[in-house]
GROMACS .gro file of C-alpha atoms in nm:
model
  440
    1ILE     CA    1  -0.844  -1.248  -2.463
    2GLN     CA    2  -0.476  -1.128  -2.603
    3GLN     CA    3  -0.331  -1.047  -2.266
    4LEU     CA    4  -0.484  -1.321  -2.150
    5ARG     CA    5  -0.316  -1.576  -2.365
    6GLU     CA    6   0.000  -1.404  -2.365
    7ALA     CA    7  -0.026  -1.415  -2.001
    8LEU     CA    8  -0.182  -1.805  -1.862
    9PRO     CA    9  -0.178  -2.177  -2.067
   10ARG     CA   10  -0.477  -2.244  -2.240
   11TRP     CA   11  -0.624  -2.485  -2.036
   12MET     CA   12  -0.626  -2.318  -1.715
   13PRO     CA   13  -1.014  -2.258  -1.634
   14LEU     CA   14  -1.097  -1.913  -1.563
   15VAL     CA   15  -1.438  -1.742  -1.368
   16GLY     CA   16  -1.624  -1.496  -1.565
   17ILE     CA   17  -1.980  -1.261  -1.550
   18ALA     CA   18  -2.264  -1.450  -1.823
   19GLY     CA   19  -2.305  -1.022  -1.895
   20GLY     CA   20  -2.629  -0.928  -2.071
   21HIS     CA   21  -2.793  -1.010  -2.401
   22VAL     CA   22  -2.646  -0.868  -2.743
   23ASN     CA   23  -2.754  -0.999  -3.123
   24LEU     CA   24  -2.462  -1.013  -3.342
   25VAL     CA   25  -2.479  -1.001  -3.711
   26PRO     CA   26  -2.206  -0.977  -3.922
   27VAL     CA   27  -2.177  -0.730  -4.258
   28ASP     CA   28  -2.180  -0.950  -4.538
   29PHE     CA   29  -2.547  -1.115  -4.399
   30VAL     CA   30  -2.690  -0.705  -4.344
   31ALA     CA   31  -2.521  -0.566  -4.706
   32ALA     CA   32  -2.708  -0.920  -4.836
   33ALA     CA   33  -3.050  -0.926  -4.685
   34LEU     CA   34  -3.015  -0.523  -4.770
   35ASP     CA   35  -2.987  -0.616  -5.119
   36ARG     CA   36  -3.275  -0.868  -5.129
   37LEU     CA   37  -3.486  -0.672  -4.946
   38ALA     CA   38  -3.485  -0.372  -5.187
   39HIS     CA   39  -3.626  -0.548  -5.455
   40VAL     CA   40  -3.864  -0.770  -5.356
   41GLU     CA   41  -4.235  -0.601  -5.487
   42GLY     CA   42  -4.465  -0.455  -5.226
   43LEU     CA   43  -4.303  -0.420  -4.902
   44HIS     CA   44  -4.309  -0.063  -4.962
   45GLY     CA   45  -4.290   0.088  -4.603
   46ARG     CA   46  -4.250  -0.253  -4.423
   47CYS     CA   47  -3.964  -0.239  -4.165
   48PHE     CA   48  -3.755  -0.588  -4.088
   49HIS     CA   49  -3.538  -0.648  -3.815
   50LEU     CA   50  -3.209  -0.805  -3.981
   51THR     CA   51  -3.114  -0.962  -3.646
   52ASP     CA   52  -3.037  -1.327  -3.505
   53PRO     CA   53  -3.266  -1.548  -3.355
   54HIS     CA   54  -3.033  -1.653  -3.154
   55ASP     CA   55  -2.868  -1.412  -2.932
   56TYR     CA   56  -2.564  -1.413  -2.712
   57ARG     CA   57  -2.465  -1.358  -2.352
   58VAL     CA   58  -2.123  -1.143  -2.344
   59GLY     CA   59  -1.943  -1.422  -2.189
   60GLU     CA   60  -2.030  -1.654  -2.459
   61VAL     CA   61  -1.852  -1.447  -2.750
   62LEU     CA   62  -1.597  -1.364  -2.532
   63ASN     CA   63  -1.549  -1.702  -2.507
   64LEU     CA   64  -1.605  -1.802  -2.812
   65LEU     CA   65  -1.324  -1.554  -2.925
   66ALA     CA   66  -1.077  -1.666  -2.709
   67GLU     CA   67  -1.195  -1.970  -2.852
   68ALA     CA   68  -1.068  -1.862  -3.210
   69ALA     CA   69  -0.748  -1.687  -3.060
   70HIS     CA   70  -0.646  -1.961  -2.859
   71ALA     CA   71  -0.716  -1.881  -2.497
   72PRO     CA   72  -0.761  -1.988  -2.187
   73ARG     CA   73  -1.155  -2.018  -2.198
   74MET     CA   74  -1.420  -1.890  -1.894
   75ARG     CA   75  -1.504  -2.240  -1.761
   76LEU     CA   76  -1.810  -2.127  -1.528
   77LEU     CA   77  -1.988  -1.777  -1.601
   78LEU     CA   78  -2.190  -1.631  -1.334
   79ASP     CA   79  -2.504  -1.503  -1.459
   80PRO     CA   80  -2.573  -1.149  -1.297
   81ARG     CA   81  -2.906  -1.187  -1.158
   82MET     CA   82  -2.714  -1.398  -0.872
   83ILE     CA   83  -2.472  -1.152  -0.818
   84ASP     CA   84  -2.693  -0.919  -0.722
   85ALA     CA   85  -2.904  -1.175  -0.541
   86LEU     CA   86  -2.642  -1.235  -0.316
   87ALA     CA   87  -2.646  -0.881  -0.286
   88LEU     CA   88  -2.962  -0.739  -0.271
   89GLY     CA   89  -3.001  -0.694   0.089
   90ALA     CA   90  -2.688  -0.408   0.101
   91ARG     CA   91  -2.740  -0.251  -0.223
   92VAL     CA   92  -3.111  -0.266  -0.313
   93PRO     CA   93  -3.371  -0.055  -0.081
   94ARG     CA   94  -3.630  -0.240   0.065
   95GLU     CA   95  -3.917  -0.011  -0.057
   96ALA     CA   96  -3.754  -0.130  -0.435
   97PRO     CA   97  -4.044  -0.248  -0.667
   98SER     CA   98  -4.044  -0.589  -0.714
   99ALA     CA   99  -4.133  -0.545  -1.090
  100LEU     CA  100  -3.779  -0.300  -1.171
  101LEU     CA  101  -3.598  -0.618  -0.971
  102ARG     CA  102  -3.719  -0.832  -1.248
  103LEU     CA  103  -3.595  -0.574  -1.521
  104ILE     CA  104  -3.205  -0.659  -1.491
  105ASP     CA  105  -3.076  -0.804  -1.721
  106HIS     CA  106  -3.381  -0.805  -1.918
  107PRO     CA  107  -3.352  -0.956  -2.284
  108THR     CA  108  -3.442  -0.765  -2.602
  109THR     CA  109  -3.591  -0.997  -2.842
  110PHE     CA  110  -3.638  -0.871  -3.217
  111ASP     CA  111  -3.892  -1.032  -3.431
  112CYS     CA  112  -3.737  -1.146  -3.753
  113ARG     CA  113  -3.957  -1.371  -3.800
  114HIS     CA  114  -4.123  -1.243  -4.114
  115ALA     CA  115  -3.754  -1.106  -4.265
  116ARG     CA  116  -3.620  -1.499  -4.253
  117GLN     CA  117  -3.919  -1.590  -4.418
  118LEU     CA  118  -3.869  -1.326  -4.697
  119LEU     CA  119  -3.471  -1.434  -4.749
  120ALA     CA  120  -3.553  -1.828  -4.739
  121PRO     CA  121  -3.569  -1.881  -5.102
  122ALA     CA  122  -3.228  -1.692  -5.155
  123ALA     CA  123  -3.074  -1.885  -4.851
  124ILE     CA  124  -2.961  -1.528  -4.679
  125GLN     CA  125  -2.899  -1.694  -4.325
  126VAL     CA  126  -2.719  -1.520  -4.026
  127PRO     CA  127  -2.440  -1.767  -3.994
  128PRO     CA  128  -2.430  -1.886  -3.615
  129LEU     CA  129  -2.124  -1.662  -3.503
  130ALA     CA  130  -1.898  -1.976  -3.354
  131ARG     CA  131  -1.937  -2.030  -3.735
  132TYR     CA  132  -1.693  -1.690  -3.870
  133ALA     CA  133  -1.562  -1.604  -3.457
  134TRP     CA  134  -1.194  -1.733  -3.643
  135ARG     CA  135  -1.286  -1.482  -3.939
  136LEU     CA  136  -1.316  -1.183  -3.658
  137TRP     CA  137  -1.018  -1.244  -3.486
  138ASP     CA  138  -0.778  -1.366  -3.772
  139PHE     CA  139  -0.882  -1.027  -3.920
  140TRP     CA  140  -0.860  -0.796  -3.581
  141GLU     CA  141  -0.472  -0.920  -3.540
  142ARG     CA  142  -0.383  -0.909  -3.864
  143GLN     CA  143  -0.504  -0.602  -3.965
  144LEU     CA  144  -0.581  -0.378  -3.639
  145ASP     CA  145  -0.449  -0.518  -3.387
  146PRO     CA  146  -0.231  -0.223  -3.229
  147ASP     CA  147   0.155  -0.402  -3.224
  148LEU     CA  148   0.143  -0.392  -3.562
  149SER     CA  149   0.204   0.001  -3.583
  150ARG     CA  150   0.402   0.010  -3.284
  151GLU     CA  151   0.640   0.208  -3.433
  152GLN     CA  152   0.353   0.484  -3.583
  153ARG     CA  153   0.222   0.496  -3.248
  154LEU     CA  154   0.538   0.572  -3.062
  155ARG     CA  155   0.639   0.858  -3.389
  156ARG     CA  156   0.312   1.023  -3.275
  157ALA     CA  157   0.343   0.977  -2.919
  158VAL     CA  158   0.742   1.131  -2.861
  159HIS     CA  159   0.857   1.320  -3.196
  160GLY     CA  160   0.880   1.642  -3.090
  161LYS     CA  161   0.855   1.631  -2.753
  162THR     CA  162   1.119   1.586  -2.439
  163VAL     CA  163   1.160   1.325  -2.267
  164LEU     CA  164   1.365   1.277  -1.962
  165VAL     CA  165   1.571   0.896  -1.888
  166THR     CA  166   1.756   0.890  -1.572
  167GLY     CA  167   2.009   0.609  -1.522
  168GLY     CA  168   1.967   0.674  -1.896
  169SER     CA  169   2.369   0.555  -1.968
  170SER     CA  170   2.362   0.197  -1.964
  171GLY     CA  171   2.058  -0.108  -1.908
  172ILE     CA  172   1.669  -0.042  -1.955
  173GLY     CA  173   1.791   0.366  -1.955
  174LEU     CA  174   2.007   0.385  -2.287
  175ALA     CA  175   1.750   0.080  -2.437
  176SER     CA  176   1.509   0.341  -2.391
  177ALA     CA  177   1.635   0.640  -2.533
  178ARG     CA  178   1.761   0.454  -2.864
  179LYS     CA  179   1.396   0.368  -2.906
  180LEU     CA  180   1.258   0.691  -2.834
  181GLY     CA  181   1.551   0.925  -2.998
  182ALA     CA  182   1.469   0.664  -3.287
  183ALA     CA  183   1.129   0.797  -3.254
  184GLY     CA  184   1.168   1.200  -3.315
  185ALA     CA  185   1.187   1.256  -2.959
  186ARG     CA  186   1.412   1.507  -2.773
  187ILE     CA  187   1.635   1.307  -2.517
  188ILE     CA  188   1.767   1.394  -2.169
  189LEU     CA  189   1.965   1.132  -2.038
  190VAL     CA  190   2.059   1.181  -1.647
  191ALA     CA  191   2.360   0.946  -1.469
  192ARG     CA  192   2.640   0.981  -1.270
  193ASP     CA  193   2.918   0.860  -1.506
  194GLY     CA  194   2.951   1.207  -1.695
  195GLU     CA  195   3.226   1.031  -1.913
  196ARG     CA  196   2.934   0.739  -2.002
  197LEU     CA  197   2.697   0.996  -2.094
  198GLU     CA  198   2.904   1.181  -2.336
  199GLN     CA  199   3.004   0.905  -2.515
  200VAL     CA  200   2.628   0.775  -2.519
  201ARG     CA  201   2.534   1.091  -2.659
  202ALA     CA  202   2.800   1.058  -2.988
  203GLU     CA  203   2.633   0.725  -3.007
  204LEU     CA  204   2.262   0.823  -2.999
  205ALA     CA  205   2.368   1.161  -3.229
  206ALA     CA  206   2.511   0.947  -3.500
  207ALA     CA  207   2.223   0.782  -3.498
  208GLY     CA  208   1.997   1.084  -3.563
  209ALA     CA  209   1.864   1.208  -3.213
  210GLU     CA  210   1.866   1.517  -3.053
  211VAL     CA  211   2.043   1.451  -2.717
  212SER     CA  212   2.117   1.630  -2.384
  213VAL     CA  213   2.331   1.476  -2.094
  214PHE     CA  214   2.375   1.560  -1.772
  215ALA     CA  215   2.572   1.417  -1.555
  216CYS     CA  216   2.436   1.381  -1.183
  217ASP     CA  217   2.382   1.251  -0.835
  218LEU     CA  218   2.011   1.228  -0.773
  219THR     CA  219   2.008   1.134  -0.442
  220GLU     CA  220   2.218   1.436  -0.331
  221PRO     CA  221   1.953   1.722  -0.338
  222SER     CA  222   2.164   2.019  -0.404
  223ALA     CA  223   2.276   1.778  -0.732
  224THR     CA  224   1.895   1.755  -0.890
  225GLU     CA  225   1.829   2.105  -0.745
  226GLU     CA  226   2.050   2.229  -1.012
  227LEU     CA  227   1.906   1.970  -1.251
  228ILE     CA  228   1.565   2.082  -1.176
  229ARG     CA  229   1.708   2.403  -1.283
  230TRP     CA  230   1.903   2.355  -1.593
  231LEU     CA  231   1.561   2.219  -1.744
  232ALA     CA  232   1.354   2.537  -1.666
  233ALA     CA  233   1.603   2.714  -1.817
  234GLY     CA  234   1.570   2.507  -2.128
  235GLU     CA  235   1.418   2.626  -2.466
  236HIS     CA  236   1.195   2.329  -2.461
  237PRO     CA  237   0.974   2.253  -2.144
  238LEU     CA  238   0.989   1.866  -2.032
  239ASP     CA  239   0.684   1.652  -2.153
  240ILE     CA  240   0.736   1.254  -2.025
  241LEU     CA  241   0.974   1.167  -1.686
  242ILE     CA  242   1.092   0.843  -1.718
  243ASN     CA  243   1.206   0.772  -1.378
  244ASN     CA  244   1.466   0.422  -1.400
  245ALA     CA  245   1.787   0.507  -1.220
  246GLY     CA  246   1.747   0.280  -0.968
  247HIS     CA  247   2.042  -0.027  -0.724
  248SER     CA  248   1.901  -0.316  -0.642
  249ILE     CA  249   2.010  -0.568  -0.325
  250ARG     CA  250   1.990  -0.907  -0.221
  251ARG     CA  251   1.996  -0.971   0.092
  252GLY     CA  252   1.781  -1.176   0.305
  253ILE     CA  253   1.649  -1.002   0.641
  254ASP     CA  254   1.828  -1.193   0.890
  255ALA     CA  255   2.130  -1.129   0.725
  256SER     CA  256   1.993  -0.779   0.717
  257PHE     CA  257   2.003  -0.760   1.125
  258GLY     CA  258   2.257  -0.427   1.217
  259ARG     CA  259   2.221  -0.350   0.864
  260LEU     CA  260   2.006  -0.071   0.858
  261HIS     CA  261   2.198   0.141   0.616
  262ASP     CA  262   2.090  -0.106   0.294
  263PHE     CA  263   1.727  -0.007   0.322
  264GLU     CA  264   1.828   0.401   0.358
  265ARG     CA  265   2.040   0.324   0.003
  266LEU     CA  266   1.789   0.191  -0.114
  267MET     CA  267   1.490   0.457  -0.031
  268GLN     CA  268   1.759   0.741  -0.089
  269VAL     CA  269   1.859   0.538  -0.450
  270ASN     CA  270   1.508   0.406  -0.541
  271TYR     CA  271   1.205   0.664  -0.359
  272LEU     CA  272   1.379   0.979  -0.248
  273ALA     CA  273   1.570   1.068  -0.562
  274ALA     CA  274   1.319   0.995  -0.835
  275VAL     CA  275   1.062   1.145  -0.596
  276ARG     CA  276   1.227   1.470  -0.526
  277LEU     CA  277   1.263   1.503  -0.929
  278THR     CA  278   0.935   1.440  -1.007
  279LEU     CA  279   0.826   1.772  -0.736
  280GLY     CA  280   1.035   1.946  -0.947
  281VAL     CA  281   0.921   1.869  -1.282
  282LEU     CA  282   0.539   1.883  -1.179
  283PRO     CA  283   0.496   2.243  -1.163
  284SER     CA  284   0.612   2.343  -1.540
  285MET     CA  285   0.370   2.022  -1.617
  286THR     CA  286   0.078   2.102  -1.470
  287ALA     CA  287   0.105   2.513  -1.549
  288ARG     CA  288   0.085   2.377  -1.912
  289ALA     CA  289  -0.184   2.017  -1.806
  290SER     CA  290   0.023   1.831  -2.016
  291GLY     CA  291   0.291   1.531  -1.868
  292HIS     CA  292   0.368   1.178  -1.777
  293VAL     CA  293   0.529   1.023  -1.513
  294ILE     CA  294   0.641   0.635  -1.592
  295SER     CA  295   0.759   0.566  -1.257
  296ILE     CA  296   0.969   0.188  -1.317
  297SER     CA  297   0.910  -0.016  -1.026
  298SER     CA  298   0.978  -0.457  -1.021
  299ILE     CA  299   0.730  -0.747  -1.035
  300GLY     CA  300   0.870  -0.825  -0.708
  301VAL     CA  301   0.688  -0.579  -0.530
  302LEU     CA  302   0.345  -0.773  -0.724
  303THR     CA  303   0.579  -1.159  -0.613
  304HIS     CA  304   0.675  -1.025  -0.263
  305ALA     CA  305   0.972  -1.206  -0.366
  306SER     CA  306   1.192  -1.345  -0.124
  307ARG     CA  307   1.596  -1.157  -0.026
  308PHE     CA  308   1.409  -0.828  -0.184
  309ALA     CA  309   1.268  -0.637   0.127
  310ALA     CA  310   1.491  -0.360   0.101
  311TYR     CA  311   1.456  -0.323  -0.311
  312ASN     CA  312   1.045  -0.435  -0.254
  313ALA     CA  313   1.011  -0.155  -0.037
  314SER     CA  314   1.147   0.193  -0.196
  315LYS     CA  315   0.972   0.036  -0.538
  316ALA     CA  316   0.649  -0.001  -0.353
  317ALA     CA  317   0.712   0.347  -0.153
  318LEU     CA  318   0.791   0.436  -0.511
  319GLU     CA  319   0.491   0.274  -0.639
  320ALA     CA  320   0.254   0.436  -0.358
  321PHE     CA  321   0.369   0.789  -0.461
  322THR     CA  322   0.304   0.755  -0.820
  323ARG     CA  323  -0.052   0.589  -0.759
  324CYS     CA  324  -0.088   0.877  -0.525
  325ALA     CA  325   0.008   1.106  -0.828
  326SER     CA  326  -0.195   0.987  -1.059
  327GLY     CA  327  -0.554   1.093  -0.845
  328GLU     CA  328  -0.449   1.454  -0.770
  329PHE     CA  329  -0.307   1.545  -1.108
  330SER     CA  330  -0.528   1.330  -1.383
  331ALA     CA  331  -0.775   1.620  -1.381
  332ARG     CA  332  -0.457   1.841  -1.520
  333GLY     CA  333  -0.329   1.742  -1.782
  334VAL     CA  334  -0.047   1.511  -1.549
  335ARG     CA  335  -0.056   1.136  -1.614
  336PHE     CA  336   0.129   0.870  -1.402
  337THR     CA  337   0.241   0.495  -1.490
  338VAL     CA  338   0.424   0.190  -1.276
  339VAL     CA  339   0.565  -0.021  -1.503
  340ASN     CA  340   0.635  -0.300  -1.294
  341LEU     CA  341   0.944  -0.483  -1.494
  342PRO     CA  342   1.064  -0.905  -1.420
  343LEU     CA  343   1.480  -0.903  -1.386
  344VAL     CA  344   1.670  -0.769  -1.684
  345ARG     CA  345   1.940  -0.900  -1.790
  346THR     CA  346   2.137  -0.517  -1.691
  347PRO     CA  347   2.480  -0.485  -1.526
  348MET     CA  348   2.278  -0.442  -1.173
  349VAL     CA  349   2.206  -0.808  -1.216
  350ALA     CA  350   2.532  -0.955  -1.446
  351PRO     CA  351   2.739  -1.015  -1.074
  352THR     CA  352   2.467  -1.242  -0.980
  353LYS     CA  353   2.557  -1.558  -1.185
  354MET     CA  354   2.229  -1.760  -1.015
  355TYR     CA  355   2.063  -1.567  -1.321
  356ASP     CA  356   2.263  -1.689  -1.600
  357ALA     CA  357   2.020  -2.000  -1.546
  358PHE     CA  358   1.731  -1.761  -1.617
  359VAL     CA  359   1.568  -1.646  -1.884
  360LEU     CA  360   1.543  -1.266  -1.804
  361LEU     CA  361   1.461  -0.959  -2.049
  362SER     CA  362   1.688  -0.745  -2.294
  363PRO     CA  363   1.720  -0.465  -2.196
  364GLU     CA  364   1.542  -0.413  -2.559
  365GLN     CA  365   1.265  -0.621  -2.447
  366ALA     CA  366   1.202  -0.399  -2.151
  367ALA     CA  367   1.239  -0.103  -2.375
  368ASP     CA  368   0.936  -0.170  -2.559
  369LEU     CA  369   0.700  -0.202  -2.248
  370VAL     CA  370   0.895   0.114  -2.137
  371CYS     CA  371   0.795   0.272  -2.503
  372ASP     CA  372   0.432   0.067  -2.457
  373ALA     CA  373   0.372   0.305  -2.129
  374VAL     CA  374   0.474   0.569  -2.289
  375VAL     CA  375   0.214   0.552  -2.573
  376ARG     CA  376  -0.056   0.395  -2.357
  377LYS     CA  377  -0.054   0.535  -2.033
  378PRO     CA  378  -0.189   0.256  -1.861
  379GLU     CA  379  -0.194   0.345  -1.467
  380ARG     CA  380   0.004   0.036  -1.461
  381LEU     CA  381   0.196  -0.196  -1.713
  382SER     CA  382   0.337  -0.546  -1.606
  383THR     CA  383   0.367  -0.892  -1.785
  384GLY     CA  384   0.212  -1.188  -1.743
  385LEU     CA  385   0.422  -1.299  -1.514
  386GLY     CA  386   0.314  -0.995  -1.272
  387ARG     CA  387  -0.036  -1.044  -1.341
  388PHE     CA  388  -0.052  -1.379  -1.342
  389ALA     CA  389   0.108  -1.270  -0.963
  390GLN     CA  390  -0.145  -1.071  -0.886
  391ILE     CA  391  -0.473  -1.251  -0.945
  392VAL     CA  392  -0.317  -1.507  -0.723
  393ASP     CA  393  -0.228  -1.351  -0.463
  394PHE     CA  394  -0.564  -1.168  -0.450
  395LEU     CA  395  -0.755  -1.468  -0.469
  396ALA     CA  396  -0.505  -1.704  -0.237
  397PRO     CA  397  -0.229  -1.489  -0.074
  398GLN     CA  398  -0.166  -1.816   0.119
  399VAL     CA  399   0.038  -1.969  -0.160
  400THR     CA  400   0.195  -1.656  -0.242
  401ARG     CA  401   0.343  -1.708   0.095
  402ALA     CA  402   0.419  -2.039   0.058
  403VAL     CA  403   0.624  -2.006  -0.241
  404MET     CA  404   0.803  -1.737  -0.106
  405GLY     CA  405   0.832  -1.932   0.144
  406GLU     CA  406   0.967  -2.228  -0.069
  407SER     CA  407   1.162  -1.983  -0.324
  408PHE     CA  408   1.352  -1.810   0.000
  409ARG     CA  409   1.471  -2.177   0.035
  410MET     CA  410   1.579  -2.289  -0.289
  411PHE     CA  411   1.790  -1.979  -0.359
  412PRO     CA  412   2.055  -1.866  -0.052
  413ASP     CA  413   2.222  -1.506  -0.017
  414SER     CA  414   2.393  -1.350  -0.277
  415GLN     CA  415   2.777  -1.454  -0.205
  416ALA     CA  416   2.872  -1.099  -0.089
  417ALA     CA  417   2.592  -1.144   0.195
  418GLY     CA  418   2.716  -1.439   0.269
  419GLY     CA  419   2.578  -1.679   0.064
  420PRO     CA  420   2.784  -1.947  -0.105
  421ALA     CA  421   3.008  -1.914  -0.456
  422ASP     CA  422   2.730  -2.162  -0.628
  423SER     CA  423   2.430  -2.019  -0.529
  424MET     CA  424   2.244  -2.293  -0.716
  425THR     CA  425   2.123  -2.546  -0.512
  426PRO     CA  426   2.000  -2.870  -0.702
  427GLU     CA  427   1.647  -2.789  -0.657
  428ALA     CA  428   1.689  -2.430  -0.785
  429ARG     CA  429   1.855  -2.588  -1.108
  430ALA     CA  430   1.591  -2.834  -1.158
  431PHE     CA  431   1.365  -2.565  -1.101
  432ALA     CA  432   1.454  -2.298  -1.325
  433ALA     CA  433   1.514  -2.595  -1.610
  434LEU     CA  434   1.156  -2.666  -1.546
  435LEU     CA  435   1.083  -2.258  -1.603
  436ARG     CA  436   1.290  -2.164  -1.905
  437GLN     CA  437   1.070  -2.005  -2.061
  438LEU     CA  438   0.931  -1.772  -1.811
  439HIS     CA  439   1.057  -1.429  -1.728
  440PHE     CA  440   1.237  -1.321  -1.426
   0.00000   0.00000   0.00000
């Protein structure tokens, strides 16, 4: 519900499943009823149901909590029996007894009449869920929301563990290293610029982090093999690998005729370099039945962003490898996560002045998502815009195509790719002003 609230406006109608029947009562009603019944004479050996005479569907409960959370509600609740009926021919054998089919989604009813009669003189009754749903949500959000203890959870997840971050000398990699180092992780930073790496190492060490650095061009197989040997000879085995190093090119396909090298270069940096390093550390992780590999991808893979065909293709390849590896290694104790980040204000996007008009994630905000992936180890982690794009693309791919087509028209190529010096058309400026609160 909280994620829906962050991803979608409250007025957006949703479609959901009504679900089965549940019976809910607040704990203070149960306590008051137990106290009352325990002191009534002549009830020894009797049994009473402390239940609500009105039960709810799961979808109704979720809608009440969504209302309390100011989140979008499911305006259309599909009855499971209707879904079963639609799929009956394919899923239920012809010889299935009709009596069994009638039991699908059959509610359980508790007779609480005697308990209600005994509790009525003391005015003890079950309040309707709508009256106290806001209290449940308020308590959860103030006391139990995992984000309230994000720093403590991160410390528990990484304290004393070894974390390797590629592309760790700036941007997302550096911001992630700062947070992970502050939480007690042993940090290994890998990047091409050895001088810059030493500066970062000194900075993090001064803040109390345990940091090692290794200057390496991951697109060179021999350099990666040297890094893998160095890791194997280290005192502490690698626990978490964050494949963050990457490069982007914003160039339309029609401006890429004769530029196959752009596609090859991005595949080398964004895909093959990450896969080569991952393959090198997996034997150690599987031998210990423990490890976590995080692949930093892009929201562009989910939105099919125009003018980023080469970049999105390389990141999509990395995602496909990561998802396949997740299935192959999950039973062997190694977890894999894809993080789909929107545009982040890093040195990589700085040359594109058009992005000055948009709200981009800061490296620190992106690092929060990376750290969340470290803690929760989901299969995929994205922002609200990314999840919304997935839903739209699944339900109406023609809408995605139309939006990307209009984006291609409004936002020309970069100047390096032959675009105008001022790459913001009037329509693009109006679009940017309209969507100031969305991260791209």
